[in-house]
XYZ file of C-alpha atoms in Angstrom:
320
model
C -0.016 -0.016 -0.024
C 1.381 3.604 -0.590
C 2.514 5.634 2.258
C 1.171 9.082 2.561
C 2.713 11.882 4.367
C 2.000 15.598 4.720
C 4.670 18.297 4.084
C 4.672 21.906 4.582
C 6.958 24.855 3.769
C 6.393 27.624 6.290
C 7.727 31.075 5.488
C 7.164 34.472 6.945
C 4.219 35.569 4.898
C 2.713 32.249 3.323
C 2.607 28.512 3.959
C 2.497 25.819 1.381
C 1.154 22.422 1.999
C 1.120 19.247 0.049
C 0.481 15.362 0.324
C 3.510 13.195 -0.300
C 3.018 9.611 -1.513
C 6.133 7.259 -1.212
C 8.421 10.347 -1.208
C 7.008 12.205 -4.009
C 4.937 15.335 -3.660
C 1.556 14.988 -5.614
C 1.153 18.224 -7.412
C -2.362 18.587 -7.337
C -2.565 18.593 -3.664
C -0.499 21.638 -3.134
C -2.126 24.521 -1.315
C -1.080 28.063 -0.382
C -2.126 29.661 2.752
C -1.752 33.398 3.892
C -0.293 33.132 7.617
C -1.977 36.642 8.481
C -5.438 34.719 8.001
C -4.579 32.036 10.519
C -3.505 31.783 14.322
C -0.997 28.894 13.752
C 0.634 26.317 11.685
C -1.622 23.791 13.450
C -4.741 25.706 12.624
C -3.725 25.590 8.742
C -2.846 21.796 9.132
C -6.038 21.008 10.566
C -7.914 22.836 7.732
C -5.945 20.976 5.251
C -6.377 17.546 6.787
C -10.121 18.246 6.979
C -10.291 18.926 3.261
C -8.298 15.653 2.707
C -10.094 13.257 5.313
C -9.964 10.244 3.119
C -6.106 10.305 3.484
C -4.542 8.806 6.553
C -1.207 10.427 7.097
C 1.653 8.282 8.689
C 4.260 11.045 8.736
C 4.566 14.887 8.737
C 7.347 17.061 8.117
C 7.557 21.092 7.976
C 10.390 23.250 6.910
C 10.391 26.718 8.640
C 12.286 29.882 8.055
C 13.990 29.805 11.402
C 16.484 28.134 13.862
C 15.282 24.444 14.798
C 16.593 22.294 17.597
C 15.321 19.158 19.274
C 12.283 19.076 17.176
C 11.137 22.498 17.927
C 11.585 25.790 16.034
C 10.381 29.398 15.975
C 10.015 31.467 12.753
C 12.402 34.354 12.528
C 9.839 36.767 11.083
C 6.667 35.543 12.465
C 5.500 34.732 16.166
C 4.981 30.938 15.672
C 6.694 28.287 17.582
C 6.331 24.702 16.185
C 7.112 21.501 17.665
C 6.771 17.782 16.910
C 3.920 17.097 19.418
C 1.653 19.737 17.973
C 2.249 18.506 14.462
C 1.332 14.992 15.359
C -1.991 16.115 16.999
C -3.119 18.438 14.110
C -2.412 15.770 11.516
C -2.750 12.404 13.300
C 0.649 11.404 11.915
C 2.627 9.483 14.593
C 6.103 10.396 13.040
C 6.494 14.170 13.089
C 9.814 16.248 12.106
C 10.570 20.037 12.053
C 13.338 21.131 9.570
C 15.052 24.438 8.813
C 13.967 25.633 5.447
C 17.650 25.175 4.231
C 17.678 21.774 5.422
C 14.661 20.800 3.378
C 16.255 22.609 0.453
C 19.472 20.505 0.892
C 17.109 17.384 1.037
C 15.551 18.356 -2.338
C 18.924 18.526 -4.270
C 18.972 15.352 -6.705
C 15.310 15.099 -6.459
C 14.459 18.176 -8.528
C 13.378 18.237 -12.324
C 16.438 19.221 -14.222
C 14.553 22.172 -15.808
C 14.667 23.753 -12.187
C 18.426 23.763 -11.966
C 20.590 26.038 -13.930
C 24.431 26.119 -13.967
C 26.067 29.353 -13.163
C 29.583 27.965 -13.444
C 30.913 24.418 -14.372
C 32.930 22.064 -12.164
C 34.203 18.627 -12.118
C 32.067 15.498 -12.328
C 31.549 13.915 -8.708
C 30.244 10.933 -7.162
C 26.668 10.850 -6.395
C 27.662 10.211 -2.889
C 29.619 13.696 -2.824
C 28.240 16.209 -0.201
C 26.361 19.414 -1.765
C 26.158 22.765 -0.240
C 22.861 24.737 -0.438
C 22.746 28.581 0.043
C 19.748 30.584 0.552
C 19.622 34.265 -0.312
C 16.239 36.013 0.239
C 14.855 37.799 3.024
C 17.897 36.584 4.887
C 20.811 34.296 4.176
C 21.515 30.654 5.271
C 23.098 27.793 4.224
C 23.117 23.973 4.781
C 25.455 21.012 3.691
C 23.972 17.569 2.931
C 26.420 14.575 3.650
C 25.379 11.232 2.263
C 25.299 8.299 4.772
C 24.211 4.500 4.777
C 20.943 5.584 6.479
C 20.250 8.689 4.242
C 21.310 12.181 4.063
C 22.546 13.862 7.152
C 21.916 17.717 6.914
C 22.985 19.637 10.090
C 20.946 22.982 10.628
C 22.948 26.299 10.564
C 22.466 29.877 11.115
C 25.357 31.218 8.728
C 23.660 34.368 7.795
C 24.350 35.789 11.221
C 28.152 35.106 11.020
C 30.511 37.911 10.813
C 30.637 39.432 7.069
C 34.175 38.819 5.747
C 35.878 41.585 4.084
C 38.829 41.685 1.725
C 39.117 45.271 0.215
C 38.948 48.729 1.502
C 35.297 49.472 0.213
C 34.206 46.241 1.875
C 35.802 47.424 5.134
C 34.160 50.687 4.807
C 30.676 48.859 4.273
C 31.296 46.714 7.312
C 32.116 49.611 9.564
C 28.855 51.356 8.240
C 26.904 48.007 9.085
C 28.571 47.580 12.437
C 27.573 51.352 13.434
C 23.972 50.979 12.013
C 23.062 47.341 13.236
C 25.620 46.650 16.074
C 27.078 43.869 14.090
C 28.175 43.460 10.439
C 26.679 40.120 9.703
C 26.620 38.100 6.507
C 22.885 38.831 5.707
C 23.334 42.449 6.297
C 25.036 42.373 2.815
C 23.772 39.187 1.082
C 19.970 39.247 1.451
C 17.203 41.341 -0.309
C 17.545 44.152 2.123
C 21.330 43.599 1.940
C 21.458 44.766 -1.585
C 19.645 47.870 -0.179
C 22.238 48.336 2.593
C 25.160 48.253 -0.048
C 23.316 50.855 -2.051
C 22.692 52.898 1.133
C 26.223 53.061 2.060
C 27.282 54.216 -1.378
C 24.611 56.964 -1.206
C 25.500 57.836 2.382
C 29.151 58.378 1.488
C 27.792 60.597 -1.481
C 25.715 62.669 0.752
C 22.510 61.352 -1.027
C 19.328 60.079 0.404
C 19.072 56.406 1.201
C 16.341 53.754 1.319
C 16.089 52.423 -2.234
C 14.806 48.740 -2.277
C 16.531 46.083 -4.267
C 14.064 45.819 -7.121
C 14.471 49.318 -7.854
C 18.332 49.058 -7.703
C 18.123 46.261 -10.239
C 15.865 48.467 -12.427
C 18.281 51.365 -12.088
C 21.286 49.219 -13.111
C 19.301 47.966 -16.041
C 18.989 51.512 -16.986
C 22.525 52.217 -16.638
C 22.893 53.797 -13.389
C 26.509 53.718 -12.113
C 25.621 53.701 -8.379
C 23.064 50.812 -8.689
C 25.755 48.817 -10.623
C 28.299 49.561 -7.994
C 26.043 48.270 -5.276
C 25.460 45.074 -7.244
C 29.109 44.678 -7.846
C 29.697 45.160 -4.007
C 27.197 42.346 -3.428
C 28.517 40.061 -5.909
C 32.082 40.407 -4.403
C 30.788 39.744 -1.087
C 28.938 36.673 -2.344
C 31.995 35.392 -4.037
C 34.099 35.657 -0.960
C 31.266 33.899 1.294
C 30.639 31.068 -1.168
C 34.378 30.393 -1.317
C 34.733 30.354 2.449
C 31.698 28.131 2.921
C 33.052 25.737 0.020
C 36.399 25.524 1.628
C 34.785 24.690 5.163
C 32.541 21.968 3.619
C 34.013 20.623 0.492
C 30.770 20.048 -1.413
C 32.018 18.404 -4.440
C 28.508 17.489 -5.441
C 28.106 21.097 -6.021
C 26.927 24.563 -4.622
C 23.291 25.342 -5.088
C 21.822 28.732 -4.927
C 18.302 29.147 -3.832
C 15.901 32.087 -2.978
C 14.591 35.082 -4.428
C 17.667 36.940 -4.488
C 19.841 34.240 -5.874
C 17.642 34.424 -8.949
C 17.867 38.175 -9.124
C 21.417 38.260 -8.917
C 22.522 35.338 -10.980
C 22.301 37.052 -14.239
C 24.580 39.887 -13.092
C 27.383 37.717 -11.687
C 29.465 37.435 -14.895
C 29.306 41.321 -15.316
C 30.821 41.840 -11.801
C 33.781 40.890 -9.639
C 32.078 37.623 -8.327
C 34.207 35.237 -10.047
C 37.551 37.046 -8.904
C 36.257 36.968 -5.350
C 35.201 33.286 -5.472
C 38.958 32.480 -6.885
C 40.542 34.829 -4.291
C 41.781 32.033 -1.808
C 45.590 32.311 -2.504
C 47.126 29.095 -3.591
C 43.812 27.314 -3.230
C 42.092 29.641 -5.703
C 42.445 26.907 -8.560
C 41.285 24.149 -6.070
C 37.674 25.923 -6.383
C 37.559 25.159 -10.002
C 36.239 21.549 -8.900
C 32.855 22.873 -7.519
C 30.066 23.504 -9.868
C 27.504 26.349 -8.709
C 24.039 26.128 -9.916
C 20.813 27.881 -9.401
C 17.616 26.164 -8.150
C 14.218 27.821 -9.650
C 11.824 25.378 -8.178
C 9.343 27.374 -5.863
C 8.285 23.971 -4.170
C 11.842 22.645 -3.541
C 11.340 22.684 0.175
C 8.235 20.422 -0.141
C 10.052 17.938 -2.262
C 12.971 18.003 0.304
C 10.525 17.241 3.121
C 8.918 14.531 1.280
C 12.433 13.008 0.504
C 13.639 13.333 4.104
C 10.554 11.368 5.187
C 10.928 8.818 2.853
C 14.377 8.132 3.698
C 13.578 8.227 7.472
C 10.726 5.816 7.005
C 13.007 3.189 4.913
C 15.744 3.639 7.569
C 13.613 3.207 10.679
C-alpha cells in the first residue's frame, strides 16, 4: 500500500502544504495559505487535513524559516513556535519532524526536475555520494550542507547568515564599519539578502551625501537602465557573495556542487558574470584553483522545500 505524508513549507508570509506519496509530492495537492489569515500552523494543518479526510497520514514534516533544535523551531519573522507533538496532534501522523528551510532545500537536491536547475559555473564530475552545499539568499541568508550516509542524508542545521561578514578590500571594510554602526554587528546577511543589497546601495549613497532607502527591485531596475551607483551596489554585493561562497565551500568541500536558492539568488544570478564575483570566489591564495572543482548551480523550483521534506520522510521511513 502507498505511504502518505503531509509536508509543509512555512515562510514569514505564506505556508505551502501538500501530500507526499512514497516520497514524491502530489502536484495537485499543493495549497498555499496566507499566514495572516490563521492563528498558527496547526490551524492551517487541521484545515488542510479536514479537506483531505480520506487520506491517513503516517508522517509529517514541516520546513520553517527559522532556527530548529530538538524537534522545535520558531520562525524568524513570525511569532509562531512549532514542535513535533503539535504537528502529530494536528495531522494524526505518529512520526513528526521540524526542519530548517535550508535543510529541506538540501534534501531536495538530486530530486528536482532538471528544468529547475541552471548552471552558473561548471565544475568537475563528482560521485553521487559527494556532499553538496545549499545557500539561500532571500529575505535573509543561510546555508546547509548535505552529507550522504548509509541511512540517508545528514543535513545539520545552521544560521550562517548571522556570522560576521568577511571583508577583503577597502570598500568592503568601509561598508562593514557602516553596518556595524547601523546594526551593532556586521553580519553576512546585512550584505547578502534582499535588504542587504539595499544596505550596499545605502552605504554608497551615504558616502555621496545622498538620500538612502532604495529597495532591491528598484536597484536592479536602475542598474538595467545604466545607473552607475546601482551597478556599483550590485558589484559590491556580488564580491561579498563570491567571498562567502568560497569560504563556505572550503569549510565543507561540497564536491557535489553549490546550489543557490531564494529570490535574491535568482535576481543576482544574471549579473554575476558582469561583476567581481568570479575574482572574489577565486581569491583564496594557492587554493584559488582548487575551487574550479566545485560547480555552482541555481535552483528555480518554488516547491523545492516540499520536495525536500518528502524525500527526507521517505528516507527516514525506510531507515527506521
